[in-house]
Backbone as CSV, one residue per row, in Angstrom:
resi,resn,N_x,N_y,N_z,CA_x,CA_y,CA_z,C_x,C_y,C_z
1,UNK,-17.697,44.848,-30.533,-17.364,43.658,-31.300,-16.781,42.617,-30.338
2,UNK,-17.283,41.376,-30.380,-16.773,40.350,-29.469,-15.335,39.951,-29.812
3,UNK,-14.628,39.555,-28.774,-13.242,39.093,-28.975,-13.242,37.764,-29.714
4,UNK,-12.248,37.543,-30.571,-12.171,36.238,-31.239,-11.804,35.144,-30.230
5,UNK,-12.332,33.993,-30.450,-12.055,32.877,-29.543,-10.587,32.455,-29.652
6,UNK,-10.032,32.149,-28.523,-8.654,31.655,-28.487,-8.641,30.209,-27.986
7,UNK,-9.780,29.538,-28.155,-9.924,28.172,-27.646,-8.855,27.231,-28.203
8,UNK,-8.600,27.314,-29.507,-7.605,26.421,-30.107,-6.220,26.710,-29.545
9,UNK,-5.907,27.963,-29.341,-4.619,28.353,-28.753,-4.499,27.789,-27.337
10,UNK,-5.568,27.871,-26.567,-5.584,27.320,-25.206,-5.412,25.811,-25.275
11,UNK,-6.128,25.162,-26.181,-6.054,23.699,-26.314,-4.640,23.254,-26.669
12,UNK,-4.019,23.941,-27.619,-2.651,23.575,-28.018,-1.669,23.788,-26.863
13,UNK,-1.841,24.882,-26.139,-0.969,25.144,-24.989,-1.170,24.077,-23.918
14,UNK,-2.409,23.696,-23.689,-2.694,22.677,-22.672,-2.069,21.342,-23.056
15,UNK,-2.232,20.932,-24.300,-1.641,19.654,-24.729,-0.129,19.665,-24.572
16,UNK,0.502,20.779,-24.918,1.959,20.874,-24.771,2.354,20.778,-23.298
17,UNK,1.616,21.453,-22.426,1.898,21.374,-20.986,1.666,19.970,-20.447
18,UNK,0.549,19.354,-20.849,0.257,17.996,-20.394,1.348,17.038,-20.840
19,UNK,1.845,17.228,-22.071,2.900,16.354,-22.585,4.204,16.546,-21.816
20,UNK,4.524,17.780,-21.493,5.769,18.064,-20.784,5.714,17.711,-19.301
21,UNK,4.653,18.127,-18.636,4.564,18.012,-17.184,3.739,16.829,-16.709
22,UNK,2.759,16.458,-17.523,1.770,15.472,-17.093,0.501,16.192,-16.692
23,UNK,-0.618,15.571,-16.925,-1.903,16.205,-16.648,-2.076,16.518,-15.171
24,UNK,-1.690,15.599,-14.321,-1.974,15.749,-12.884,-1.199,16.891,-12.223
25,UNK,-0.089,17.306,-12.784,0.674,18.391,-12.153,0.561,19.723,-12.892
26,UNK,-0.061,19.732,-14.058,-0.245,20.977,-14.799,-1.305,21.828,-14.101
27,UNK,-1.046,23.098,-14.006,-1.969,24.041,-13.372,-2.493,25.035,-14.417
28,UNK,-3.601,25.665,-14.105,-4.217,26.640,-15.010,-3.199,27.713,-15.391
29,UNK,-2.447,28.173,-14.414,-1.462,29.223,-14.686,-0.437,28.771,-15.735
30,UNK,-0.024,27.495,-15.684,0.942,26.971,-16.662,0.385,27.065,-18.081
31,UNK,-0.859,26.654,-18.232,-1.496,26.668,-19.558,-1.713,28.101,-20.017
32,UNK,-2.221,28.946,-19.135,-2.470,30.344,-19.489,-1.173,31.034,-19.919
33,UNK,-0.112,30.825,-19.162,1.174,31.451,-19.506,1.661,30.971,-20.865
34,UNK,1.540,29.694,-21.126,1.985,29.150,-22.412,1.139,29.693,-23.563
35,UNK,-0.135,29.926,-23.305,-1.028,30.469,-24.333,-0.906,31.991,-24.459
36,UNK,-0.127,32.601,-23.559,0.064,34.050,-23.615,-1.154,34.833,-23.157
37,UNK,-1.807,34.340,-22.116,-3.005,35.009,-21.599,-3.025,34.922,-20.087
38,UNK,-3.955,35.621,-19.509,-4.112,35.567,-18.054,-4.923,34.336,-17.676
39,UNK,-4.852,33.968,-16.411,-5.671,32.866,-15.909,-7.150,33.167,-16.136
40,UNK,-7.542,34.416,-15.888,-8.948,34.804,-16.057,-9.396,34.635,-17.506
41,UNK,-8.527,34.970,-18.443,-8.871,34.806,-19.865,-9.066,33.336,-20.200
42,UNK,-8.249,32.468,-19.628,-8.409,31.035,-19.863,-9.755,30.557,-19.327
43,UNK,-10.138,31.063,-18.154,-11.413,30.677,-17.552,-12.617,31.135,-18.374
44,UNK,-12.432,32.121,-19.239,-13.526,32.525,-20.130,-13.815,31.425,-21.157
45,UNK,-12.799,30.609,-21.453,-12.957,29.535,-22.443,-13.330,28.206,-21.801
46,UNK,-12.781,27.954,-20.616,-13.001,26.674,-19.923,-13.219,26.940,-18.442
47,UNK,-14.245,26.346,-17.853,-14.504,26.598,-16.435,-13.462,25.979,-15.494
48,UNK,-12.734,24.960,-15.988,-11.718,24.328,-15.144,-10.720,23.582,-16.028
49,UNK,-9.595,23.266,-15.443,-8.599,22.474,-16.152,-9.120,21.064,-16.411
50,UNK,-9.913,20.544,-15.494,-10.504,19.216,-15.688,-11.439,19.204,-16.894
51,UNK,-12.218,20.247,-17.064,-13.111,20.357,-18.226,-12.300,20.433,-19.506
52,UNK,-11.253,21.236,-19.489,-10.359,21.357,-20.649,-9.729,20.011,-20.970
53,UNK,-9.214,19.331,-19.959,-8.596,18.024,-20.174,-9.581,17.017,-20.726
54,UNK,-10.776,16.984,-20.189,-11.790,16.029,-20.668,-12.160,16.303,-22.120
55,UNK,-12.316,17.577,-22.458,-12.660,17.933,-23.833,-11.541,17.540,-24.806
56,UNK,-10.304,17.845,-24.430,-9.170,17.502,-25.296,-9.014,15.997,-25.432
57,UNK,-9.192,15.295,-24.321,-9.061,13.844,-24.376,-10.123,13.256,-25.297
58,UNK,-11.368,13.663,-25.111,-12.465,13.135,-25.929,-12.238,13.458,-27.401
59,UNK,-11.811,14.669,-27.682,-11.542,15.088,-29.063,-10.472,14.196,-29.704
60,UNK,-9.364,14.004,-29.017,-8.254,13.243,-29.577,-8.550,11.746,-29.652
61,UNK,-9.196,11.203,-28.634,-9.498,9.775,-28.633,-10.561,9.443,-29.683
62,UNK,-11.544,10.311,-29.835,-12.580,10.116,-30.854,-11.976,10.206,-32.251
63,UNK,-11.099,11.164,-32.446,-10.415,11.290,-33.743,-9.679,10.002,-34.078
64,UNK,-8.935,9.473,-33.121,-8.182,8.237,-33.360,-9.123,7.084,-33.692
65,UNK,-10.176,6.925,-32.929,-11.113,5.832,-33.185,-11.752,5.966,-34.570
66,UNK,-12.124,7.183,-34.940,-12.729,7.401,-36.253,-11.745,7.160,-37.396
67,UNK,-10.501,7.537,-37.181,-9.491,7.305,-38.220,-9.251,5.815,-38.413
68,UNK,-9.269,5.058,-37.307,-9.146,3.595,-37.394,-10.321,3.036,-38.202
69,UNK,-11.514,3.494,-37.880,-12.713,3.023,-38.585,-12.612,3.279,-40.083
70,UNK,-11.980,4.387,-40.433,-11.873,4.758,-41.844,-10.993,3.860,-42.683
71,UNK,-10.131,3.067,-42.072,-9.248,2.195,-42.860,-9.678,0.732,-42.811
72,UNK,-10.709,0.441,-42.059,-11.172,-0.948,-41.984,-12.003,-1.259,-43.219
73,UNK,-11.624,-2.348,-43.861,-12.280,-2.784,-45.091,-12.577,-4.281,-44.989
74,UNK,-13.209,-4.856,-45.980,-13.443,-6.305,-45.948,-12.145,-7.128,-45.959
75,UNK,-11.066,-6.549,-46.443,-9.775,-7.242,-46.516,-9.072,-7.148,-45.154
76,UNK,-8.933,-8.286,-44.477,-8.351,-8.322,-43.134,-6.917,-7.796,-43.138
77,UNK,-6.108,-8.284,-44.025,-4.693,-7.872,-44.087,-4.568,-6.374,-44.334
78,UNK,-5.315,-5.868,-45.300,-5.272,-4.436,-45.607,-5.767,-3.624,-44.413
79,UNK,-6.765,-4.122,-43.705,-7.290,-3.417,-42.535,-6.242,-3.332,-41.438
80,UNK,-5.602,-4.446,-41.121,-4.605,-4.450,-40.048,-3.422,-3.552,-40.387
81,UNK,-2.949,-3.644,-41.597,-1.828,-2.788,-42.000,-2.256,-1.321,-42.079
82,UNK,-3.483,-1.086,-42.497,-4.014,0.276,-42.533,-4.127,0.876,-41.143
83,UNK,-4.504,0.056,-40.166,-4.592,0.526,-38.780,-3.223,0.991,-38.294
84,UNK,-2.184,0.241,-38.625,-0.826,0.641,-38.225,-0.461,1.963,-38.890
85,UNK,-0.664,2.046,-40.192,-0.293,3.271,-40.914,-1.074,4.481,-40.407
86,UNK,-2.367,4.281,-40.171,-3.205,5.391,-39.717,-2.824,5.810,-38.297
87,UNK,-2.485,4.860,-37.447,-2.043,5.183,-36.091,-0.783,6.036,-36.131
88,UNK,0.174,5.638,-36.950,1.401,6.424,-37.079,1.104,7.815,-37.644
89,UNK,0.173,7.902,-38.571,-0.193,9.204,-39.151,-0.844,10.103,-38.101
90,UNK,-1.765,9.561,-37.322,-2.422,10.356,-36.281,-1.381,10.839,-35.267
91,UNK,-0.476,9.959,-34.889,0.591,10.347,-33.958,1.435,11.481,-34.546
92,UNK,1.818,11.354,-35.794,2.692,12.374,-36.401,1.978,13.716,-36.559
93,UNK,0.690,13.692,-36.784,-0.058,14.932,-36.950,-0.195,15.708,-35.638
94,UNK,-0.276,14.990,-34.532,-0.457,15.650,-33.240,0.082,14.742,-32.134
95,UNK,1.396,14.665,-31.986,1.970,13.748,-31.000,1.490,14.004,-29.567
96,UNK,1.386,15.264,-29.182,0.944,15.552,-27.816,-0.493,15.082,-27.596
97,UNK,-1.366,15.358,-28.543,-2.757,14.942,-28.421,-2.915,13.435,-28.442
98,UNK,-2.144,12.781,-29.291,-2.231,11.324,-29.393,-1.764,10.664,-28.096
99,UNK,-0.612,11.068,-27.603,-0.087,10.472,-26.372,-0.967,10.805,-25.172
100,UNK,-1.500,12.016,-25.124,-2.409,12.403,-24.049,-3.641,11.494,-24.047
101,UNK,-4.181,11.220,-25.223,-5.390,10.396,-25.289,-5.117,8.966,-24.849
102,UNK,-3.922,8.478,-25.061,-3.592,7.117,-24.618,-3.296,7.064,-23.126
103,UNK,-2.580,8.044,-22.635,-2.133,8.016,-21.245,-3.266,8.231,-20.247
104,UNK,-4.285,8.961,-20.626,-5.341,9.287,-19.667,-6.657,8.573,-19.953
105,UNK,-6.587,7.468,-20.631,-7.791,6.691,-20.927,-8.611,6.407,-19.677
106,UNK,-8.020,5.899,-18.591,-8.835,5.589,-17.413,-9.495,6.815,-16.778
107,UNK,-8.859,7.956,-16.869,-9.382,9.151,-16.214,-10.629,9.713,-16.897
108,UNK,-10.712,9.578,-18.214,-11.777,10.244,-18.952,-12.727,9.304,-19.685
109,UNK,-12.513,8.034,-19.588,-13.316,7.082,-20.349,-14.810,7.216,-20.047
110,UNK,-15.135,7.601,-18.846,-16.544,7.749,-18.451,-17.227,8.894,-19.187
111,UNK,-16.471,9.801,-19.788,-17.042,10.944,-20.490,-17.484,10.625,-21.917
112,UNK,-17.164,9.429,-22.390,-17.549,9.061,-23.753,-19.041,8.743,-23.823
113,UNK,-19.644,9.026,-24.969,-21.080,8.727,-25.089,-21.328,7.219,-25.097
114,UNK,-22.518,6.843,-24.663,-22.905,5.420,-24.691,-22.805,4.920,-26.125
115,UNK,-22.311,3.701,-26.269,-22.189,3.101,-27.592,-20.934,3.490,-28.361
116,UNK,-20.044,4.250,-27.731,-18.805,4.651,-28.404,-18.022,3.408,-28.827
117,UNK,-17.541,3.382,-30.056,-16.756,2.248,-30.550,-15.271,2.525,-30.296
118,UNK,-14.688,1.773,-29.374,-13.287,1.940,-29.016,-12.375,1.361,-30.098
119,UNK,-11.163,1.930,-30.242,-10.224,1.363,-31.203,-10.006,-0.135,-30.982
120,UNK,-9.899,-0.547,-29.728,-9.697,-1.965,-29.423,-10.852,-2.802,-29.977
121,UNK,-12.071,-2.327,-29.839,-13.228,-3.053,-30.358,-13.207,-3.115,-31.879
122,UNK,-12.787,-2.037,-32.494,-12.697,-2.018,-33.964,-11.659,-3.046,-34.431
123,UNK,-10.539,-3.108,-33.731,-9.499,-4.079,-34.079,-9.987,-5.498,-33.827
124,UNK,-10.702,-5.701,-32.736,-11.262,-7.026,-32.454,-12.167,-7.505,-33.587
125,UNK,-12.945,-6.605,-34.162,-13.845,-7.016,-35.250,-13.053,-7.506,-36.458
126,UNK,-11.919,-6.875,-36.718,-11.058,-7.323,-37.821,-10.440,-8.677,-37.470
127,UNK,-10.008,-8.826,-36.242,-9.409,-10.089,-35.799,-10.414,-11.234,-35.919
128,UNK,-11.653,-11.006,-35.524,-12.683,-12.056,-35.645,-12.840,-12.498,-37.095
129,UNK,-12.862,-11.544,-38.002,-12.962,-11.898,-39.428,-11.730,-12.673,-39.881
130,UNK,-10.554,-12.254,-39.378,-9.321,-12.960,-39.723,-9.281,-14.372,-39.161
131,UNK,-9.826,-14.543,-37.977,-9.907,-15.893,-37.409,-10.852,-16.756,-38.242
132,UNK,-11.932,-16.170,-38.697,-12.902,-16.921,-39.509,-12.307,-17.350,-40.846
133,UNK,-11.449,-16.511,-41.433,-10.868,-16.891,-42.734,-9.498,-17.564,-42.604
134,UNK,-9.018,-17.745,-41.358,-7.770,-18.470,-41.129,-6.505,-17.651,-41.227
135,UNK,-6.617,-16.322,-41.390,-5.407,-15.491,-41.507,-4.916,-14.945,-40.168
136,UNK,-5.734,-15.099,-39.141,-5.362,-14.630,-37.797,-5.437,-15.814,-36.844
137,UNK,-4.467,-15.881,-35.963,-4.384,-16.985,-34.997,-5.615,-17.051,-34.106
138,UNK,-5.848,-18.219,-33.577,-6.939,-18.437,-32.632,-6.562,-17.828,-31.287
139,UNK,-7.567,-17.479,-30.510,-7.350,-16.923,-29.181,-8.381,-15.858,-28.899
140,UNK,-8.373,-15.382,-27.661,-9.322,-14.339,-27.267,-9.045,-13.065,-28.056
141,UNK,-10.074,-12.567,-28.694,-9.885,-11.406,-29.569,-9.442,-10.158,-28.807
142,UNK,-9.913,-9.983,-27.578,-9.501,-8.785,-26.844,-8.021,-8.846,-26.465
143,UNK,-7.537,-10.044,-26.131,-6.110,-10.201,-25.815,-5.272,-10.008,-27.078
144,UNK,-5.701,-10.589,-28.173,-4.963,-10.431,-29.431,-4.946,-8.967,-29.881
145,UNK,-6.073,-8.280,-29.728,-6.120,-6.861,-30.093,-5.178,-6.043,-29.202
146,UNK,-5.140,-6.372,-27.917,-4.230,-5.674,-27.001,-2.773,-5.936,-27.376
147,UNK,-2.467,-7.171,-27.770,-1.092,-7.500,-28.185,-0.721,-6.744,-29.465
148,UNK,-1.645,-6.684,-30.409,-1.436,-5.951,-31.658,-1.167,-4.468,-31.353
149,UNK,-2.028,-3.882,-30.514,-1.837,-2.479,-30.140,-0.540,-2.271,-29.361
150,UNK,-0.185,-3.240,-28.525,1.073,-3.123,-27.782,2.270,-3.054,-28.705
151,UNK,2.295,-3.923,-29.717,3.405,-3.916,-30.677,3.436,-2.610,-31.465
152,UNK,2.293,-2.030,-31.666,2.183,-0.793,-32.424,2.468,0.446,-31.573
153,UNK,1.902,0.488,-30.382,1.969,1.703,-29.576,3.232,1.838,-28.736
154,UNK,3.833,0.736,-28.364,5.012,0.829,-27.484,6.142,1.646,-28.109
155,UNK,6.481,1.446,-29.387,7.531,2.306,-29.959,7.160,3.794,-29.922
156,UNK,5.879,4.097,-30.125,5.432,5.485,-30.073,5.620,6.039,-28.660
157,UNK,5.190,5.294,-27.660,5.334,5.737,-26.274,6.797,5.922,-25.894
158,UNK,7.652,5.054,-26.384,9.076,5.126,-26.027,9.795,6.301,-26.677
159,UNK,9.215,6.892,-27.717,9.861,8.059,-28.325,9.994,9.190,-27.321
160,UNK,9.051,9.272,-26.352,9.118,10.318,-25.336,10.198,10.037,-24.290
161,UNK,10.574,8.769,-24.127,11.536,8.392,-23.095,12.964,8.256,-23.617
162,UNK,13.083,8.065,-24.918,14.409,7.829,-25.507,15.221,9.121,-25.565
163,UNK,16.521,8.958,-25.649,17.406,10.113,-25.829,17.043,10.796,-27.148
164,UNK,17.180,12.114,-27.218,16.835,12.831,-28.450,17.502,12.203,-29.677
165,UNK,16.680,11.906,-30.672,17.181,11.333,-31.920,17.338,9.826,-31.918
166,UNK,17.270,9.193,-30.743,17.483,7.747,-30.665,16.314,6.956,-31.243
167,UNK,15.112,7.438,-31.052,13.917,6.743,-31.527,12.948,7.806,-32.025
168,UNK,13.205,8.309,-33.212,12.456,9.445,-33.740,11.433,8.986,-34.768
169,UNK,10.261,8.573,-34.292,9.220,8.115,-35.202,8.474,9.271,-35.851
170,UNK,8.638,10.482,-35.325,7.968,11.631,-35.922,8.557,11.967,-37.284
171,UNK,9.868,12.021,-37.351,10.527,12.480,-38.564,11.143,11.359,-39.397
172,UNK,11.417,10.237,-38.773,12.078,9.138,-39.469,11.072,8.016,-39.713
173,UNK,10.662,7.898,-40.962,9.653,6.897,-41.332,10.284,5.570,-41.763
174,UNK,11.569,5.449,-41.607,12.258,4.249,-42.094,11.869,2.995,-41.315
175,UNK,11.328,3.154,-40.128,10.937,1.990,-39.322,9.450,1.641,-39.438
176,UNK,8.721,2.385,-40.236,7.279,2.150,-40.349,6.950,0.722,-40.771
177,UNK,7.637,0.229,-41.766,7.332,-1.134,-42.240,7.714,-2.178,-41.189
178,UNK,8.759,-1.917,-40.413,9.146,-2.823,-39.333,8.052,-2.876,-38.265
179,UNK,7.531,-1.723,-37.881,6.451,-1.667,-36.896,5.214,-2.363,-37.454
180,UNK,4.906,-2.096,-38.702,3.752,-2.721,-39.349,3.890,-4.241,-39.360
181,UNK,5.061,-4.732,-39.751,5.301,-6.184,-39.791,5.245,-6.809,-38.398
182,UNK,5.789,-6.121,-37.406,5.791,-6.662,-36.038,4.375,-6.749,-35.480
183,UNK,3.585,-5.699,-35.680,2.200,-5.714,-35.193,1.413,-6.816,-35.896
184,UNK,1.632,-6.974,-37.183,0.920,-8.001,-37.943,1.374,-9.397,-37.515
185,UNK,2.667,-9.552,-37.227,3.209,-10.861,-36.842,2.583,-11.379,-35.546
186,UNK,2.211,-10.474,-34.663,1.573,-10.860,-33.409,0.313,-11.685,-33.674
187,UNK,-0.347,-11.393,-34.761,-1.633,-12.012,-35.071,-1.556,-13.145,-36.088
188,UNK,-0.357,-13.380,-36.619,-0.226,-14.361,-37.702,-0.702,-15.737,-37.278
189,UNK,-1.449,-16.370,-38.167,-1.901,-17.741,-37.921,-0.691,-18.661,-37.921
190,UNK,-0.734,-19.664,-37.046,0.404,-20.579,-36.923,0.568,-21.428,-38.176
C-alpha cells in the first residue's frame, strides 16, 4: 500500500519556515525537521527547495488574484471596498502564505502562465471605470493602483515587524474600516 502524501504538511512547514527565517536562508533540513520527516522524505515530494518555493508562491499568489477577481463587480465603490475586505480575509486565512507571495514576487513572477491577470491589473481595471464615471481621481492607473495597494498592504506587512500585540490585524478587526477608508481615500476624486 502506498504511503499517504504529506505534501500539505511539507507546504505548511515550508511557509512557516519562510515566514520566520526568510526564503533565501531556509534550508531543506529546516523544512523537513519542522514537518517531522527526514530530508530524504521531503525530497520524495519536491525535488528541491526552489521547486517547493515556486509552487507555494504560485499557489498563494494565484489564490489572491482569483479572490480579488471574485469581488469585482460593475459597482466601482463596492469593488474597491471588496478588494480591501477580501485582501484582509486572504491574509487572515493564511498569513504566512499571503506574506510569502508578496515578498517574493520578483523571484517567481516568471513562473506564472502567459496571460496571468495580476491583482494590480485587476485593480487598474476598476480604477479605469472609476475614472470614466468620475468617482476615481485622474492619473496613471498603474500608479494609482500601486498607491491603493500600498495603503492596504503596508499595515499587513508591518504586523510582522511590530511588537507583539501592537498591530494585530489577524485577530483584531477593529481597524478594518479604517484601512478600507484609507485605501479608498487614495483614489478619491478631487
